[in-house]
Amino acid sequence: MNFISKTTLLSTIFICSLSSADSAWAQTSMHIVPKPCSVVQNNNGVFEYSKTTDVFVDSQFDSKNVGSILSIYKHLNALFFNDLNFNVRNVKASGKWSGASGSKCITIKKNDALDAEEYKLVVDNKGIAIESATEAGLFYAFQTLMLASKLDNHSSIPYMELTDKPRFEYRGFMLDVSRYFMPKDDVKKIIDCMSMLKLNKLHLHLTDDNGWRIEIKKYPKLTEIGAWAANRNNQDFTDRYPSNIGEPTPVGGFYTQDDIKELVKYAQQRYVEIIPEIDMPGHSNAALAAYPELACPSVDVPITVVPGMRQGAGSIIYCAGNDKVFTFLEDVIDEVASLFPSKYIHIGGDEADKDYWSKCPRCAARMKAENISHIEELQSYFMRRISNYVKSKGKSVMGWDELTNSTLPEDVTVFGWRGLGNAALKAAAQGHKFVMTPARLLYLIRYQGPQWFEPLTYFGNNTLKDVYMYEPVQPTWDKNYENLLMGVQASMWTEFCKTSRDVYYQVFPRLVALSEVAWSPKGSKDWNGFAAGLDNVLQHLSAKGINYSEAMYNVQHKAVPENGKVKVSLSCDRPDVEIRYTTDGMEPGASSTLYTSPLYIESESEIRCATYKGGVKMGQTLNLNIGWNLATGKEILSSSPSDKVLTNGIRGSKKQSDFEWTDWYTKKDVSFILDLGANTDIKKVVLGCLSYSGMAVCKPKSIIVKLSSDGKEYRESAAKEFSESEIFKLGNFIEDIPFDISDGKDVRYIQVEYKYAGDCPAYYIKNGQQSRCRLDEIMVY
Ligand code: ACM
Ligand code: ZN
């Protein structure tokens, strides 16, 4: 029996009478996000909710649970009219499936032949018919109905037949509540949005250097001390120094155990499983500020909850040689295991700096006793010991991909984050399940659009389109890896967030794109269709009071020198907008010149541009000022392609990865050559140089400028050496470094040499890290 014939059990025949607006709506193609496996739209009508809609529920489902799904559906769909009611009736196996005479109804049937989370849906002139094997499938059918509804009238759903099930069992979002403590009601809003997008795993990063966020009854100092940091909110995360001993610590917060229970229940009702993460052995400053006796005795600095970058604090770590550490963590796990019904506990394992371990007599004794020859294997000992305990509680362990650096705990599920997440494949090769959350694509802390418009973060773009286009399964993979891949996760680290609005801005709309990667069938990507469906989702976000980024509407520029000119290309990820621009310094408008192909600039210019849709301005105005000097448009001879920016006439911003700065010059001396194209008399060379102490970007040890007429013989013309305090000056600023040229006759080639400044000094936020340089422009006069 096919699905359609089952629904004919509904007795009422609806006589179609559509308004012309409805008719037009029924004809337009729907773009449900995440895209279902199959949708057939029957362009001949719409279902309208009435004030009371009858819902007939197969008695194999618990009608109370269905009632609760319906009330969540109503609550999530804030765009419904207010007084919509569902009249839920239980239908025994032998009962009648019929609506009240003359009205359309919803029928819900259990179909055990379907997969968990799968559902079938028909909307036709009899009403709405849903089949699923589980309540989760049912819940997702209603989410689909919500996103299929008419944009201006959410009580109206076009006729369609739809079958749908997820691609991955693990469809995750990680929220870092350590760096920014998100109040529980705001976490609930995120859970609402996850469930609307059919995401089902909320990985809560509950502990880190910057705050311990979960009440543990046996260790009250974890939240009395570990949840609170000094107030450095007037500084960017990268500029914040650790607290001083005795300094007040007013910033932070934690979830009580009752809060956790409330969140877990709220999530469960929305088919979201919360997976707690207790990070170890590194990222443990907050815990060790509360219980410093659990750190290695080799730690020789005061331990505080750090309000910013980890600085020297980054190497503080639980002592692997102290049995009290394991007792403590086991006690913590006891309470965590009983609070979270999830089968999983995530035990971190990322970025554990082993400096103190290598100086610690207790850790040395442990290595000897356990016959461990390498310090990395000490981490393996640590993780395996905790993992065995987690398993003894009937749970499974998860951890970050650093666990593949040494012997893996048995049965651990590995989260691939470094590089393109490929470290997780080392675990897959050993038969472990894994989840992909590659930093380069799915970390939502990265910039989501043209960086000049975005709030400061570390570096790098993961645009909405980057997230959407992500395909975790690579053709080069061993066949078995795909079976071990549980799914994908977007991860939101909150270092740069001071409010929940800051978090929402970073998360949305990229989490919407992730939902398609996680749910929709492989190979079904359709960026244009997604963009249309996204607009519908965004309406729902607004109705819930969730703000989101519109970076997708901003213009990204690319300017490169080409034969003495500057070629400027403009682009926007949204497929449904026009870019319009001016070159007279005026604000662009809907009738300004339409951008169709790259512009070739030959002198100092101002380009102003923005995107428009239907005559309405969508993104922000990009002001592109192109300066001009003897170097502009000229060729750079260098092995690094990014060095081309040096002569494009456009200055960089204080955002180090805005594509106007060269790649990092690090670890070694570097040099490039500017070819002026013809012999020229010059008097001055100026280099635009970025300093950003929070990211170890600073001046080089010295710069040498050499000149040549023939490209063979070079003479040193000018040089500058910098003192340590000049190189490692604190802050985020741009400096123009001038070189007066006294022997600049008939110069064609200018060679610039940068001498590496070495590691950052102890007082620097990034102490011990290799320093790096970035230039935006070479200017010649
Ligand atoms: C991580 O980004 N440290 C997992
Ligand atoms: Zn130790």
PDB file of N, CA and C in Angstrom, residues 594-645:
ATOM      1  N   LEU A 594      25.983  49.374 -12.798  1.00  0.00           N
ATOM      2  CA  LEU A 594      25.934  47.956 -12.442  1.00  0.00           C
ATOM      3  C   LEU A 594      27.321  47.349 -12.649  1.00  0.00           C
ATOM      4  N   TYR A 595      27.799  46.639 -11.663  1.00  0.00           N
ATOM      5  CA  TYR A 595      29.097  45.964 -11.810  1.00  0.00           C
ATOM      6  C   TYR A 595      28.896  44.671 -12.597  1.00  0.00           C
ATOM      7  N   THR A 596      29.646  44.532 -13.678  1.00  0.00           N
ATOM      8  CA  THR A 596      29.526  43.297 -14.464  1.00  0.00           C
ATOM      9  C   THR A 596      30.868  42.600 -14.654  1.00  0.00           C
ATOM     10  N   SER A 597      31.959  43.361 -14.623  1.00  0.00           N
ATOM     11  CA  SER A 597      33.274  42.742 -14.815  1.00  0.00           C
ATOM     12  C   SER A 597      34.327  43.591 -14.110  1.00  0.00           C
ATOM     13  N   PRO A 598      35.524  43.036 -13.899  1.00  0.00           N
ATOM     14  CA  PRO A 598      36.544  43.763 -13.119  1.00  0.00           C
ATOM     15  C   PRO A 598      36.833  45.163 -13.672  1.00  0.00           C
ATOM     16  N   LEU A 599      37.169  46.048 -12.751  1.00  0.00           N
ATOM     17  CA  LEU A 599      37.499  47.432 -13.120  1.00  0.00           C
ATOM     18  C   LEU A 599      39.029  47.539 -13.153  1.00  0.00           C
ATOM     19  N   TYR A 600      39.544  48.269 -14.133  1.00  0.00           N
ATOM     20  CA  TYR A 600      40.999  48.480 -14.228  1.00  0.00           C
ATOM     21  C   TYR A 600      41.292  49.927 -13.847  1.00  0.00           C
ATOM     22  N   ILE A 601      42.005  50.103 -12.770  1.00  0.00           N
ATOM     23  CA  ILE A 601      42.229  51.426 -12.188  1.00  0.00           C
ATOM     24  C   ILE A 601      43.634  51.893 -12.566  1.00  0.00           C
ATOM     25  N   GLU A 602      43.733  53.177 -12.957  1.00  0.00           N
ATOM     26  CA  GLU A 602      45.029  53.687 -13.429  1.00  0.00           C
ATOM     27  C   GLU A 602      45.548  54.861 -12.616  1.00  0.00           C
ATOM     28  N   SER A 603      44.742  55.355 -11.690  1.00  0.00           N
ATOM     29  CA  SER A 603      45.201  56.479 -10.875  1.00  0.00           C
ATOM     30  C   SER A 603      44.420  56.449  -9.559  1.00  0.00           C
ATOM     31  N   GLU A 604      44.772  57.371  -8.675  1.00  0.00           N
ATOM     32  CA  GLU A 604      44.103  57.402  -7.362  1.00  0.00           C
ATOM     33  C   GLU A 604      42.582  57.414  -7.555  1.00  0.00           C
ATOM     34  N   SER A 605      41.879  56.538  -6.853  1.00  0.00           N
ATOM     35  CA  SER A 605      40.430  56.384  -7.097  1.00  0.00           C
ATOM     36  C   SER A 605      39.684  56.078  -5.823  1.00  0.00           C
ATOM     37  N   GLU A 606      38.395  56.367  -5.873  1.00  0.00           N
ATOM     38  CA  GLU A 606      37.492  55.958  -4.792  1.00  0.00           C
ATOM     39  C   GLU A 606      36.374  55.146  -5.421  1.00  0.00           C
ATOM     40  N   ILE A 607      36.236  53.930  -5.005  1.00  0.00           N
ATOM     41  CA  ILE A 607      35.107  53.118  -5.485  1.00  0.00           C
ATOM     42  C   ILE A 607      34.183  52.899  -4.288  1.00  0.00           C
ATOM     43  N   ARG A 608      32.921  53.213  -4.475  1.00  0.00           N
ATOM     44  CA  ARG A 608      31.922  52.948  -3.429  1.00  0.00           C
ATOM     45  C   ARG A 608      30.919  51.964  -4.010  1.00  0.00           C
ATOM     46  N   CYS A 609      30.647  50.885  -3.295  1.00  0.00           N
ATOM     47  CA  CYS A 609      29.732  49.896  -3.873  1.00  0.00           C
ATOM     48  C   CYS A 609      28.899  49.218  -2.794  1.00  0.00           C
ATOM     49  N   ALA A 610      27.777  48.667  -3.238  1.00  0.00           N
ATOM     50  CA  ALA A 610      26.877  47.935  -2.335  1.00  0.00           C
ATOM     51  C   ALA A 610      26.013  47.006  -3.169  1.00  0.00           C
ATOM     52  N   THR A 611      25.273  46.106  -2.480  1.00  0.00           N
ATOM     53  CA  THR A 611      24.394  45.179  -3.217  1.00  0.00           C
ATOM     54  C   THR A 611      22.944  45.648  -3.128  1.00  0.00           C
ATOM     55  N   TYR A 612      22.194  45.317  -4.182  1.00  0.00           N
ATOM     56  CA  TYR A 612      20.793  45.730  -4.286  1.00  0.00           C
ATOM     57  C   TYR A 612      19.970  44.558  -4.776  1.00  0.00           C
ATOM     58  N   LYS A 613      18.745  44.493  -4.253  1.00  0.00           N
ATOM     59  CA  LYS A 613      17.812  43.457  -4.709  1.00  0.00           C
ATOM     60  C   LYS A 613      16.465  44.147  -4.883  1.00  0.00           C
ATOM     61  N   GLY A 614      15.933  44.075  -6.090  1.00  0.00           N
ATOM     62  CA  GLY A 614      14.641  44.735  -6.354  1.00  0.00           C
ATOM     63  C   GLY A 614      14.689  46.214  -6.005  1.00  0.00           C
ATOM     64  N   GLY A 615      15.837  46.833  -6.224  1.00  0.00           N
ATOM     65  CA  GLY A 615      15.963  48.270  -5.948  1.00  0.00           C
ATOM     66  C   GLY A 615      16.232  48.590  -4.485  1.00  0.00           C
ATOM     67  N   VAL A 616      16.321  47.572  -3.633  1.00  0.00           N
ATOM     68  CA  VAL A 616      16.543  47.814  -2.195  1.00  0.00           C
ATOM     69  C   VAL A 616      17.989  47.479  -1.852  1.00  0.00           C
ATOM     70  N   LYS A 617      18.620  48.395  -1.118  1.00  0.00           N
ATOM     71  CA  LYS A 617      20.003  48.145  -0.704  1.00  0.00           C
ATOM     72  C   LYS A 617      20.032  47.005   0.325  1.00  0.00           C
ATOM     73  N   MET A 618      20.921  46.038   0.141  1.00  0.00           N
ATOM     74  CA  MET A 618      20.946  44.867   1.020  1.00  0.00           C
ATOM     75  C   MET A 618      22.108  44.909   2.020  1.00  0.00           C
ATOM     76  N   GLY A 619      23.330  45.060   1.496  1.00  0.00           N
ATOM     77  CA  GLY A 619      24.481  45.024   2.403  1.00  0.00           C
ATOM     78  C   GLY A 619      24.924  46.430   2.775  1.00  0.00           C
ATOM     79  N   GLN A 620      26.115  46.497   3.362  1.00  0.00           N
ATOM     80  CA  GLN A 620      26.682  47.800   3.726  1.00  0.00           C
ATOM     81  C   GLN A 620      27.517  48.343   2.567  1.00  0.00           C
ATOM     82  N   THR A 621      27.770  49.645   2.575  1.00  0.00           N
ATOM     83  CA  THR A 621      28.567  50.246   1.509  1.00  0.00           C
ATOM     84  C   THR A 621      30.050  49.966   1.743  1.00  0.00           C
ATOM     85  N   LEU A 622      30.682  49.454   0.716  1.00  0.00           N
ATOM     86  CA  LEU A 622      32.133  49.247   0.778  1.00  0.00           C
ATOM     87  C   LEU A 622      32.815  50.482   0.190  1.00  0.00           C
ATOM     88  N   ASN A 623      33.674  51.098   0.977  1.00  0.00           N
ATOM     89  CA  ASN A 623      34.445  52.255   0.493  1.00  0.00           C
ATOM     90  C   ASN A 623      35.852  51.784   0.201  1.00  0.00           C
ATOM     91  N   LEU A 624      36.176  51.788  -1.065  1.00  0.00           N
ATOM     92  CA  LEU A 624      37.485  51.282  -1.484  1.00  0.00           C
ATOM     93  C   LEU A 624      38.317  52.458  -1.987  1.00  0.00           C
ATOM     94  N   ASN A 625      39.311  52.832  -1.197  1.00  0.00           N
ATOM     95  CA  ASN A 625      40.161  53.959  -1.609  1.00  0.00           C
ATOM     96  C   ASN A 625      41.469  53.397  -2.143  1.00  0.00           C
ATOM     97  N   ILE A 626      41.762  53.736  -3.392  1.00  0.00           N
ATOM     98  CA  ILE A 626      42.986  53.223  -4.014  1.00  0.00           C
ATOM     99  C   ILE A 626      43.967  54.387  -4.149  1.00  0.00           C
ATOM    100  N   GLY A 627      45.056  54.279  -3.399  1.00  0.00           N
ATOM    101  CA  GLY A 627      46.075  55.331  -3.461  1.00  0.00           C
ATOM    102  C   GLY A 627      47.009  55.060  -4.639  1.00  0.00           C
ATOM    103  N   TRP A 628      47.827  56.037  -4.974  1.00  0.00           N
ATOM    104  CA  TRP A 628      48.716  55.826  -6.121  1.00  0.00           C
ATOM    105  C   TRP A 628      50.109  56.353  -5.826  1.00  0.00           C
ATOM    106  N   ASN A 629      51.109  55.566  -6.137  1.00  0.00           N
ATOM    107  CA  ASN A 629      52.516  55.995  -6.027  1.00  0.00           C
ATOM    108  C   ASN A 629      53.292  55.225  -7.080  1.00  0.00           C
ATOM    109  N   LEU A 630      54.613  55.365  -7.117  1.00  0.00           N
ATOM    110  CA  LEU A 630      55.410  54.755  -8.203  1.00  0.00           C
ATOM    111  C   LEU A 630      55.316  53.229  -8.221  1.00  0.00           C
ATOM    112  N   ALA A 631      54.948  52.634  -7.077  1.00  0.00           N
ATOM    113  CA  ALA A 631      54.895  51.162  -7.012  1.00  0.00           C
ATOM    114  C   ALA A 631      53.532  50.607  -7.414  1.00  0.00           C
ATOM    115  N   THR A 632      52.491  51.422  -7.357  1.00  0.00           N
ATOM    116  CA  THR A 632      51.124  50.902  -7.519  1.00  0.00           C
ATOM    117  C   THR A 632      50.935  50.264  -8.900  1.00  0.00           C
ATOM    118  N   GLY A 633      50.399  49.084  -8.897  1.00  0.00           N
ATOM    119  CA  GLY A 633      50.127  48.363 -10.161  1.00  0.00           C
ATOM    120  C   GLY A 633      51.338  47.618 -10.685  1.00  0.00           C
ATOM    121  N   LYS A 634      52.484  47.799 -10.020  1.00  0.00           N
ATOM    122  CA  LYS A 634      53.717  47.179 -10.529  1.00  0.00           C
ATOM    123  C   LYS A 634      53.863  45.759  -9.950  1.00  0.00           C
ATOM    124  N   GLU A 635      54.746  45.002 -10.628  1.00  0.00           N
ATOM    125  CA  GLU A 635      54.844  43.580 -10.306  1.00  0.00           C
ATOM    126  C   GLU A 635      55.730  43.319  -9.081  1.00  0.00           C
ATOM    127  N   ILE A 636      55.301  42.364  -8.284  1.00  0.00           N
ATOM    128  CA  ILE A 636      56.123  41.900  -7.152  1.00  0.00           C
ATOM    129  C   ILE A 636      56.677  40.531  -7.516  1.00  0.00           C
ATOM    130  N   LEU A 637      57.989  40.379  -7.383  1.00  0.00           N
ATOM    131  CA  LEU A 637      58.612  39.075  -7.648  1.00  0.00           C
ATOM    132  C   LEU A 637      58.830  38.407  -6.294  1.00  0.00           C
ATOM    133  N   SER A 638      58.066  37.342  -6.063  1.00  0.00           N
ATOM    134  CA  SER A 638      58.120  36.692  -4.752  1.00  0.00           C
ATOM    135  C   SER A 638      57.573  35.290  -4.890  1.00  0.00           C
ATOM    136  N   SER A 639      58.006  34.411  -3.999  1.00  0.00           N
ATOM    137  CA  SER A 639      57.464  33.047  -4.048  1.00  0.00           C
ATOM    138  C   SER A 639      56.101  32.970  -3.361  1.00  0.00           C
ATOM    139  N   SER A 640      55.706  34.040  -2.673  1.00  0.00           N
ATOM    140  CA  SER A 640      54.426  34.002  -1.953  1.00  0.00           C
ATOM    141  C   SER A 640      53.368  34.794  -2.729  1.00  0.00           C
ATOM    142  N   PRO A 641      52.328  34.130  -3.248  1.00  0.00           N
ATOM    143  CA  PRO A 641      51.319  34.823  -4.053  1.00  0.00           C
ATOM    144  C   PRO A 641      50.666  35.991  -3.319  1.00  0.00           C
ATOM    145  N   SER A 642      50.543  35.883  -1.979  1.00  0.00           N
ATOM    146  CA  SER A 642      49.844  36.956  -1.254  1.00  0.00           C
ATOM    147  C   SER A 642      50.626  38.273  -1.309  1.00  0.00           C
ATOM    148  N   ASP A 643      51.917  38.220  -1.668  1.00  0.00           N
ATOM    149  CA  ASP A 643      52.711  39.449  -1.736  1.00  0.00           C
ATOM    150  C   ASP A 643      52.204  40.416  -2.816  1.00  0.00           C
ATOM    151  N   LYS A 644      51.336  39.913  -3.697  1.00  0.00           N
ATOM    152  CA  LYS A 644      50.761  40.788  -4.730  1.00  0.00           C
ATOM    153  C   LYS A 644      50.026  41.996  -4.125  1.00  0.00           C
ATOM    154  N   VAL A 645      49.498  41.822  -2.914  1.00  0.00           N
ATOM    155  CA  VAL A 645      48.746  42.942  -2.314  1.00  0.00           C
ATOM    156  C   VAL A 645      49.645  44.154  -2.081  1.00  0.00           C
TER     157      VAL A 645
END
